[in-house]
Amino acid sequence: MKIAIAQINFTVGELAGNAAKILEAAARARAGGATLLLTTELGLCGYPPEDLLLRDDFYHDCARVLDDLVKKTAGITLVVGHPHEIDGKRYNAASVIRDGGIIATYLKRKLPNYTVFDEERYFDSGGEPCVFEHEGVRFGVNICADVWEEPAAIAAHAAGAQVLLVLNASPYHMNKQLSRYEVVRDRVAETDLPVIYANQVGGQDELVFDGASFAVDGKGELTHQFPAFEEALGFIELVGDVPVKGDIARPLPLEAEVYKALTLGVRDYVDKNGFPGVLLGLSGGIDSALTLAVAVDALGAGRVRAVMMPSQYTANMSIEDARAEAEALGVRYTEIAIKPVFDAFLGVLAEEFRDLPADTTEENLQSRIRGMLLMALSNKSGAIVLTTGNKSEMGTGYATLYGDMAGGFGVLKDINKMLVYRLANYRNTLSPVIPQRVIERAPSAELRPGQTDQDSLPPYEVLDAIMEAYVENDLSPQAIVARGFSQADVQKVVRLVRLSEYKRRQAPVGIRITNRGFGKDWRYPITNKYWHYFE
């Protein structure tokens, strides 16, 4: 028997388009000799549909499109994920379609309600196992979070399953695939069932789904591994209920994996939302250089515009490097000096600022002028502004509201500064597009003479390690100090994280690549008097 997995890039809410992709995959699978096709979690409507799932009309339309899909499916058994309503209760479901009808429907049992997931808000939990027979083999069905705990898989085994099919919409973060292997092998150890694991691919707002579908045999040995970050239709041959070892895609190095996640996230956000292209402020620094490279690799040079906006504090090398980056990547490049605008603003504010010393007010004013210019260009062209700030800056508030935070999508929002350097070096191994001195020079916002980031922040290797411990791992300041960091550095970073929550709430959505980004899985109150003090 030959089984196919359709690793498809669905779009949330594009019901007819998603159904058409499923039918096209079914035709290709049938032509390739498969008699059973496994698709991914909620593939019919795309994942995650969020509060669309609170709408009656959404369920009615999903049911209508599912009925049409059933009628058009022929010559193959199809397992498709969809939202499902029964007697006023709503479920995350998977239906088995054969010969113009639905022969079985499974209702997801384990509803995740952590990190980026809030399925308990939308769904009721199923309870019954689902096992169907196909060519003499009994297949059990689970959906995503079901395999992260034992009951659903054990129930399928007890109901007679010989192979477990799992539909997934499992979002990417670094090292996620190793976790998937581990939990699936735990289920295999408990049940002796081979597992065929189909995962969604594509970008959806801040989430990126990496695909990387796979299969393991009844001993937990990997038999098939699909490529990551791309659509794929692959085949798995079963002899009886045993998968025969097939193609195994090589794992990507971490930097390549993250870079692919960023390019896929940018491409799908821009294309699925219908933007003609993107533009960004190119400063001559490493963050904007990396953002430009990602944008070009995602969309092509013709859809990317870079704007350099020098002030009197901008070093000549910054202008030279920005020009070199734009030329290397072949993008449209413009220089707009902001000093005349800056001087005009200072003139208007001269009476209000009389006898007051210059401070961050004047620095922020420069950043806001740049944001205003980029947004004006965006309004005229329809292109979306990509912000270039990284996670280290978002965490500590080292960014200007309505300035460098102005834009529609944050490419590096979940990339800390040290990872920015690693990704820049990786990108240069593909082709040299980021000048070496951009990587080597001390980072600076260039808003006053001689300014560097480390005037205000601890060294980035220290800052990022403290941020990871506090933000991603929820360690207390005392526990972080016990790891060898100075109390002064820890207290400063934690204080900045706490004080910057109001800024992060107003930041654009950005791609999540860690186990905890500043998005759906970070929900701290702005008004917050809980504070950590050292005894």
Coordinates of C-alpha atoms in Angstrom, one line a residue, residues 110-533:
K110 CA -6.3 17.2 23.7
L111 CA -6.9 20.9 23.3
P112 CA -3.7 22.9 23.9
N113 CA -4.0 26.1 25.9
Y114 CA -0.4 27.3 26.3
T115 CA 2.2 29.3 24.5
V116 CA 0.5 30.4 21.2
F117 CA -2.4 28.0 21.5
D118 CA -5.8 28.8 23.0
E119 CA -8.0 26.0 21.6
E120 CA -10.1 25.7 24.8
R121 CA -11.5 29.1 23.8
Y122 CA -13.0 27.7 20.7
F123 CA -13.5 23.9 20.9
D124 CA -15.0 21.2 22.9
S125 CA -12.9 18.1 23.6
G126 CA -13.6 14.8 21.9
G127 CA -13.3 11.5 23.7
E128 CA -13.8 8.6 21.4
P129 CA -11.0 7.0 19.3
C130 CA -11.3 6.8 15.6
V131 CA -10.1 3.7 13.7
F132 CA -10.9 2.9 10.0
E133 CA -9.9 0.1 7.8
H134 CA -8.1 0.6 4.5
E135 CA -6.8 -2.2 2.4
G136 CA -6.8 -4.6 5.3
V137 CA -4.9 -2.2 7.7
R138 CA -6.6 -0.5 10.6
F139 CA -5.6 3.2 10.9
G140 CA -6.1 5.3 14.0
V141 CA -6.4 9.1 13.8
N142 CA -5.0 11.7 16.2
I143 CA -4.7 15.5 15.8
C144 CA -1.5 17.3 16.8
A145 CA -1.6 17.9 20.6
D146 CA -3.2 14.4 21.0
V147 CA 0.3 12.8 20.6
W148 CA 2.0 15.1 23.2
E149 CA 0.3 13.0 25.9
E150 CA -0.5 9.3 26.0
P151 CA -4.3 8.8 26.3
A152 CA -5.3 9.5 22.7
A153 CA -2.7 7.2 21.1
I154 CA -3.3 4.5 23.7
A155 CA -7.1 4.7 23.0
A156 CA -6.5 4.3 19.3
H157 CA -4.3 1.2 19.9
A158 CA -6.9 -0.3 22.2
A159 CA -9.6 0.3 19.5
G160 CA -7.5 -1.9 17.1
A161 CA -5.3 0.6 15.3
Q162 CA -2.2 -0.8 13.6
V163 CA -0.9 2.5 12.3
L164 CA -1.4 6.0 13.7
L165 CA -2.1 8.9 11.4
V166 CA -1.5 12.4 12.9
L167 CA -2.7 15.6 11.4
N168 CA -0.7 18.6 12.7
A169 CA -0.4 22.4 12.6
S170 CA 2.7 22.5 14.7
P171 CA 4.4 25.9 14.5
Y172 CA 8.1 26.3 14.2
H173 CA 10.6 27.4 16.8
M174 CA 14.3 26.5 17.1
N175 CA 14.9 22.8 17.8
K176 CA 11.2 22.0 17.6
Q177 CA 11.7 19.0 15.3
L178 CA 13.7 17.2 18.0
S179 CA 10.9 17.7 20.4
R180 CA 8.4 16.2 17.9
Y181 CA 10.6 13.1 17.4
E182 CA 10.8 12.7 21.2
V183 CA 7.1 12.8 21.9
V184 CA 6.2 10.6 18.9
R185 CA 8.8 8.0 20.0
D186 CA 7.2 8.1 23.5
R187 CA 3.8 7.2 21.9
V188 CA 5.5 4.4 19.8
A189 CA 7.1 3.0 23.0
E190 CA 3.6 2.9 24.6
T191 CA 1.7 1.4 21.7
D192 CA 4.2 -0.2 19.2
L193 CA 2.3 1.7 16.5
P194 CA 4.1 3.2 13.5
V195 CA 3.3 6.9 13.3
I196 CA 2.8 9.0 10.1
Y197 CA 3.0 12.7 11.0
A198 CA 1.8 15.3 8.5
N199 CA 2.6 18.9 9.4
Q200 CA 1.4 22.2 7.8
V201 CA 3.9 24.5 6.1
G202 CA 3.7 28.3 5.6
G203 CA 3.5 31.6 7.4
Q204 CA 0.4 32.9 9.3
D205 CA 0.9 36.3 10.9
E206 CA 3.6 35.8 13.6
L207 CA 3.7 32.0 13.2
V208 CA 5.7 30.0 10.7
F209 CA 4.9 26.3 10.1
D210 CA 7.9 24.4 9.0
G211 CA 6.3 21.2 7.6
A212 CA 9.1 18.7 8.1
S213 CA 6.5 15.8 8.1
F214 CA 7.9 12.4 8.9
A215 CA 7.1 8.8 9.7
V216 CA 8.6 6.3 12.2
D217 CA 8.1 2.6 12.4
G218 CA 6.9 0.5 15.4
K219 CA 10.4 0.7 16.9
G220 CA 10.6 4.5 16.7
E221 CA 13.1 4.5 13.9
L222 CA 12.8 7.3 11.4
T223 CA 11.7 6.0 8.0
H224 CA 10.7 9.1 6.1
Q225 CA 11.6 12.8 6.6
F226 CA 10.1 15.5 4.4
P227 CA 11.9 18.8 3.6
A228 CA 11.3 21.8 5.9
F229 CA 9.8 25.1 4.9
E230 CA 8.5 24.1 1.5
E231 CA 5.3 22.5 0.2
A232 CA 5.7 18.8 -0.6
L233 CA 3.7 15.7 -1.6
G234 CA 5.5 12.6 -0.5
F235 CA 4.8 8.9 -0.5
I236 CA 5.2 6.2 2.2
E237 CA 5.0 2.6 1.3
L238 CA 3.6 0.1 3.8
V239 CA 4.2 -3.6 3.7
G240 CA 1.3 -4.8 5.9
D241 CA 1.4 -2.2 8.7
V242 CA 5.2 -1.6 8.5
P243 CA 6.5 1.5 6.7
V244 CA 9.4 0.7 4.3
K245 CA 12.3 3.1 4.7
G246 CA 12.3 5.9 2.1
D247 CA 13.6 9.4 1.6
I248 CA 15.0 11.2 4.5
A249 CA 15.7 14.9 4.0
R250 CA 18.9 16.1 5.7
P251 CA 18.4 18.4 8.7
L252 CA 19.4 22.0 8.2
P253 CA 22.0 23.8 10.3
L254 CA 20.3 26.1 12.8
E255 CA 21.2 29.4 11.0
A256 CA 19.9 28.0 7.7
E257 CA 16.7 26.8 9.5
V258 CA 16.0 30.2 11.1
Y259 CA 16.8 32.0 7.9
K260 CA 14.3 29.9 5.9
A261 CA 11.7 30.6 8.6
L262 CA 12.2 34.3 8.2
T263 CA 12.0 34.3 4.4
L264 CA 8.9 32.1 4.5
G265 CA 7.3 34.3 7.1
V266 CA 7.9 37.5 5.1
R267 CA 6.8 36.0 1.8
D268 CA 3.6 34.6 3.1
Y269 CA 2.7 37.7 5.2
V270 CA 3.3 40.0 2.2
D271 CA 1.7 37.8 -0.4
K272 CA -1.3 36.5 1.6
N273 CA -2.2 40.0 2.6
G274 CA -1.9 41.3 -1.0
F275 CA 0.9 43.9 -0.6
P276 CA 2.7 44.7 -3.8
G277 CA 6.1 44.9 -2.1
V278 CA 8.0 46.1 0.9
L279 CA 10.2 49.0 1.9
L280 CA 12.6 49.6 4.8
G281 CA 14.9 52.1 6.3
L282 CA 18.5 51.1 5.5
S283 CA 20.9 52.5 8.1
G284 CA 24.2 50.9 7.3
G285 CA 23.8 48.8 10.4
I286 CA 23.6 45.1 10.7
D287 CA 19.9 44.8 11.6
S288 CA 18.7 46.6 8.5
A289 CA 21.2 44.9 6.4
L290 CA 19.9 41.5 7.4
T291 CA 16.3 42.6 7.1
L292 CA 17.0 43.7 3.5
A293 CA 18.7 40.4 2.6
V294 CA 15.7 38.4 4.0
A295 CA 13.2 40.6 2.1
V296 CA 15.0 40.2 -1.2
D297 CA 15.4 36.4 -0.7
A298 CA 11.7 36.2 0.2
L299 CA 10.2 38.5 -2.5
G300 CA 12.8 39.2 -5.2
A301 CA 14.7 42.5 -5.6
G302 CA 12.0 44.0 -7.7
R303 CA 9.5 44.1 -4.8
V304 CA 11.9 45.7 -2.3
R305 CA 12.9 49.3 -1.8
A306 CA 15.5 50.6 0.6
V307 CA 15.6 54.2 1.9
M308 CA 18.7 55.7 3.6
M309 CA 17.8 58.7 5.7
P310 CA 21.1 60.2 7.0
S311 CA 21.3 63.0 9.6
Q312 CA 24.2 65.1 10.6
Y313 CA 25.2 62.3 12.9
T314 CA 25.3 59.6 10.3
A315 CA 28.9 58.4 9.6
N316 CA 30.1 58.3 6.0
M317 CA 30.8 54.6 6.3
S318 CA 27.1 54.0 7.1
I319 CA 26.1 55.7 3.9
E320 CA 28.7 53.8 1.9
D321 CA 27.7 50.5 3.4
A322 CA 24.0 51.1 2.8
R323 CA 24.8 51.8 -0.9
A324 CA 26.9 48.7 -1.1
E325 CA 24.1 46.5 0.4
A326 CA 21.5 47.9 -2.0
E327 CA 23.8 47.5 -5.0
A328 CA 24.7 43.9 -4.0
L329 CA 21.1 42.9 -3.7
G330 CA 19.9 44.9 -6.7
V331 CA 17.1 46.9 -5.0
R332 CA 15.8 50.3 -5.6
Y333 CA 17.7 52.7 -3.3
T334 CA 16.9 56.2 -2.3
E335 CA 18.7 58.7 0.0
I336 CA 16.6 61.3 1.8
A337 CA 18.5 63.6 4.2
I338 CA 16.5 64.4 7.4
K339 CA 18.5 67.4 8.7
P340 CA 16.2 70.0 7.0
V341 CA 13.1 68.3 8.5
F342 CA 14.9 68.0 11.9
D343 CA 15.9 71.6 11.9
A344 CA 12.3 72.6 11.0
F345 CA 10.9 70.7 13.9
L346 CA 13.5 72.2 16.3
G347 CA 12.5 75.6 15.0
V348 CA 8.8 75.0 15.7
L349 CA 9.7 73.7 19.2
A350 CA 12.3 76.3 20.0
E351 CA 10.1 78.3 22.4
E352 CA 9.0 75.1 24.2
F353 CA 12.5 73.8 24.5
R354 CA 14.1 77.1 25.5
D355 CA 16.7 76.7 28.3
L356 CA 16.2 72.9 28.3
P357 CA 19.2 70.7 27.6
A358 CA 19.3 68.3 24.6
D359 CA 18.4 64.8 25.6
T360 CA 16.7 61.7 24.2
T361 CA 13.8 64.0 23.0
E362 CA 16.0 65.2 20.1
E363 CA 17.2 61.6 19.4
N364 CA 13.7 60.3 19.3
L365 CA 12.6 63.1 17.0
Q366 CA 15.1 62.0 14.4
S367 CA 13.8 58.4 14.5
R368 CA 10.2 59.6 14.3
I369 CA 11.0 61.7 11.2
R370 CA 12.4 58.6 9.5
G371 CA 9.3 56.6 10.5
M372 CA 7.0 59.4 9.1
L373 CA 8.9 59.4 5.8
L374 CA 8.7 55.7 5.4
M375 CA 5.0 55.6 6.2
A376 CA 4.4 58.4 3.6
L377 CA 6.2 56.3 1.0
S378 CA 4.2 53.3 2.1
N379 CA 0.9 55.2 1.7
K380 CA 1.9 56.3 -1.8
S381 CA 3.1 53.0 -3.1
G382 CA 1.0 50.5 -1.1
A383 CA 4.2 48.7 0.0
I384 CA 4.4 47.6 3.6
V385 CA 7.1 49.0 5.8
L386 CA 9.3 46.3 7.4
T387 CA 10.7 47.3 10.8
T388 CA 14.3 46.3 11.5
G389 CA 14.4 46.1 15.3
N390 CA 15.6 42.9 17.0
K391 CA 14.4 41.0 20.1
S392 CA 17.1 42.5 22.3
E393 CA 15.8 46.0 21.5
M394 CA 12.1 45.0 21.8
G395 CA 12.9 43.5 25.2
T396 CA 14.7 46.5 26.7
G397 CA 12.7 49.2 25.0
Y398 CA 15.8 50.3 23.0
A399 CA 13.5 51.5 20.2
T400 CA 11.4 54.6 19.5
L401 CA 7.6 54.5 19.4
Y402 CA 6.4 55.9 16.1
G403 CA 10.0 56.0 14.9
D404 CA 12.0 52.8 14.1
M405 CA 9.0 50.9 15.5
A406 CA 6.7 52.3 12.8
G407 CA 5.8 49.7 10.2
G408 CA 3.6 46.7 9.5
F409 CA 5.8 43.7 10.0
G410 CA 8.8 43.0 12.3
V411 CA 11.2 40.6 10.5
L412 CA 13.7 40.3 13.4
K413 CA 11.2 40.8 16.3
D414 CA 12.2 37.4 17.8
I415 CA 15.9 37.4 16.8
N416 CA 18.3 38.5 19.5
K417 CA 21.3 40.6 18.6
M418 CA 23.8 37.8 18.8
L419 CA 21.7 35.6 16.5
V420 CA 21.5 38.6 14.1
Y421 CA 25.3 38.4 13.8
R422 CA 25.2 34.6 13.2
L423 CA 22.5 35.0 10.5
A424 CA 24.4 37.8 8.8
N425 CA 27.5 35.6 8.6
Y426 CA 25.4 32.7 7.4
R427 CA 23.8 34.8 4.6
N428 CA 27.2 35.9 3.5
T429 CA 28.1 32.3 2.9
L430 CA 25.4 32.1 0.2
S431 CA 26.7 35.3 -1.4
P432 CA 28.5 38.3 0.0
V433 CA 25.8 41.0 0.5
I434 CA 26.6 42.4 4.0
P435 CA 29.9 44.3 4.2
Q436 CA 32.2 42.8 6.7
R437 CA 32.7 46.1 8.5
V438 CA 29.0 46.3 9.1
I439 CA 29.3 43.0 11.0
E440 CA 32.5 44.1 12.8
R441 CA 31.8 47.7 13.9
A442 CA 30.2 48.6 17.2
P443 CA 26.4 48.9 16.8
S444 CA 25.0 52.4 17.0
A445 CA 21.7 54.2 16.5
E446 CA 23.7 57.2 15.3
L447 CA 21.4 59.7 17.0
R448 CA 24.2 61.7 18.7
P449 CA 28.0 62.1 18.2
G450 CA 30.0 59.0 19.1
Q451 CA 27.0 57.0 20.3
T452 CA 27.1 53.2 20.7
D453 CA 24.4 50.8 21.9
Q454 CA 26.6 49.7 24.8
D455 CA 26.5 53.3 26.2
S456 CA 23.0 52.3 27.5
L457 CA 23.0 48.5 27.5
P458 CA 25.1 45.7 28.8
P459 CA 27.2 43.9 26.2
Y460 CA 24.8 42.0 23.9
E461 CA 26.2 38.6 24.8
V462 CA 25.3 39.4 28.4
L463 CA 22.0 41.1 27.6
D464 CA 20.8 38.3 25.4
A465 CA 21.7 35.6 27.9
I466 CA 19.8 37.4 30.7
M467 CA 16.9 38.0 28.4
E468 CA 16.7 34.4 27.4
A469 CA 16.7 33.3 31.0
Y470 CA 14.1 35.8 32.1
V471 CA 11.8 36.0 29.1
E472 CA 12.0 32.5 27.5
N473 CA 12.7 30.4 30.6
D474 CA 10.9 32.4 33.3
L475 CA 13.8 32.4 35.7
S476 CA 13.8 34.8 38.6
P477 CA 16.5 37.5 38.8
Q478 CA 18.1 35.7 41.7
A479 CA 18.3 32.5 39.7
I480 CA 19.9 34.3 36.9
V481 CA 22.5 35.9 39.2
A482 CA 23.2 32.4 40.5
R483 CA 24.2 31.5 36.9
G484 CA 27.1 33.9 37.2
F485 CA 25.7 37.2 35.9
S486 CA 26.2 40.4 37.9
Q487 CA 23.3 41.6 40.0
A488 CA 23.6 45.1 38.4
D489 CA 23.3 43.7 34.9
V490 CA 20.4 41.5 35.8
Q491 CA 18.5 44.1 37.7
K492 CA 19.0 46.6 34.8
V493 CA 17.8 44.2 32.1
V494 CA 14.8 42.9 34.1
R495 CA 13.8 46.5 34.9
L496 CA 14.0 47.5 31.3
V497 CA 11.9 44.5 30.2
R498 CA 9.2 45.4 32.7
L499 CA 9.1 49.1 31.8
S500 CA 8.9 48.5 28.1
E501 CA 5.7 46.5 28.0
Y502 CA 3.7 49.5 26.7
K503 CA 6.0 49.8 23.7
R504 CA 5.8 46.1 22.8
R505 CA 2.0 46.3 22.8
Q506 CA 2.3 48.8 20.0
A507 CA 4.9 47.1 18.0
P508 CA 4.0 45.4 14.7
V509 CA 3.5 41.7 14.5
G510 CA 6.7 39.8 13.8
I511 CA 8.0 36.3 13.1
R512 CA 8.3 34.0 16.1
I513 CA 11.3 31.6 16.0
T514 CA 11.9 31.0 19.8
N515 CA 9.8 29.1 22.3
R516 CA 8.6 32.4 23.6
G517 CA 8.4 35.6 21.5
F518 CA 6.8 38.9 22.2
G519 CA 3.5 38.0 20.7
K520 CA 0.7 35.6 21.4
D521 CA 2.7 33.8 24.0
W522 CA 3.8 36.9 26.0
R523 CA 0.8 38.5 27.8
Y524 CA 2.1 40.6 30.7
P525 CA 0.0 43.5 31.9
I526 CA 1.2 47.0 31.2
T527 CA 0.0 48.3 34.5
N528 CA 1.9 46.0 36.8
K529 CA 3.3 46.5 40.3
Y530 CA 4.8 43.0 40.7
W531 CA 8.5 43.7 40.9
H532 CA 11.6 41.7 41.7
Y533 CA 13.8 43.0 44.5

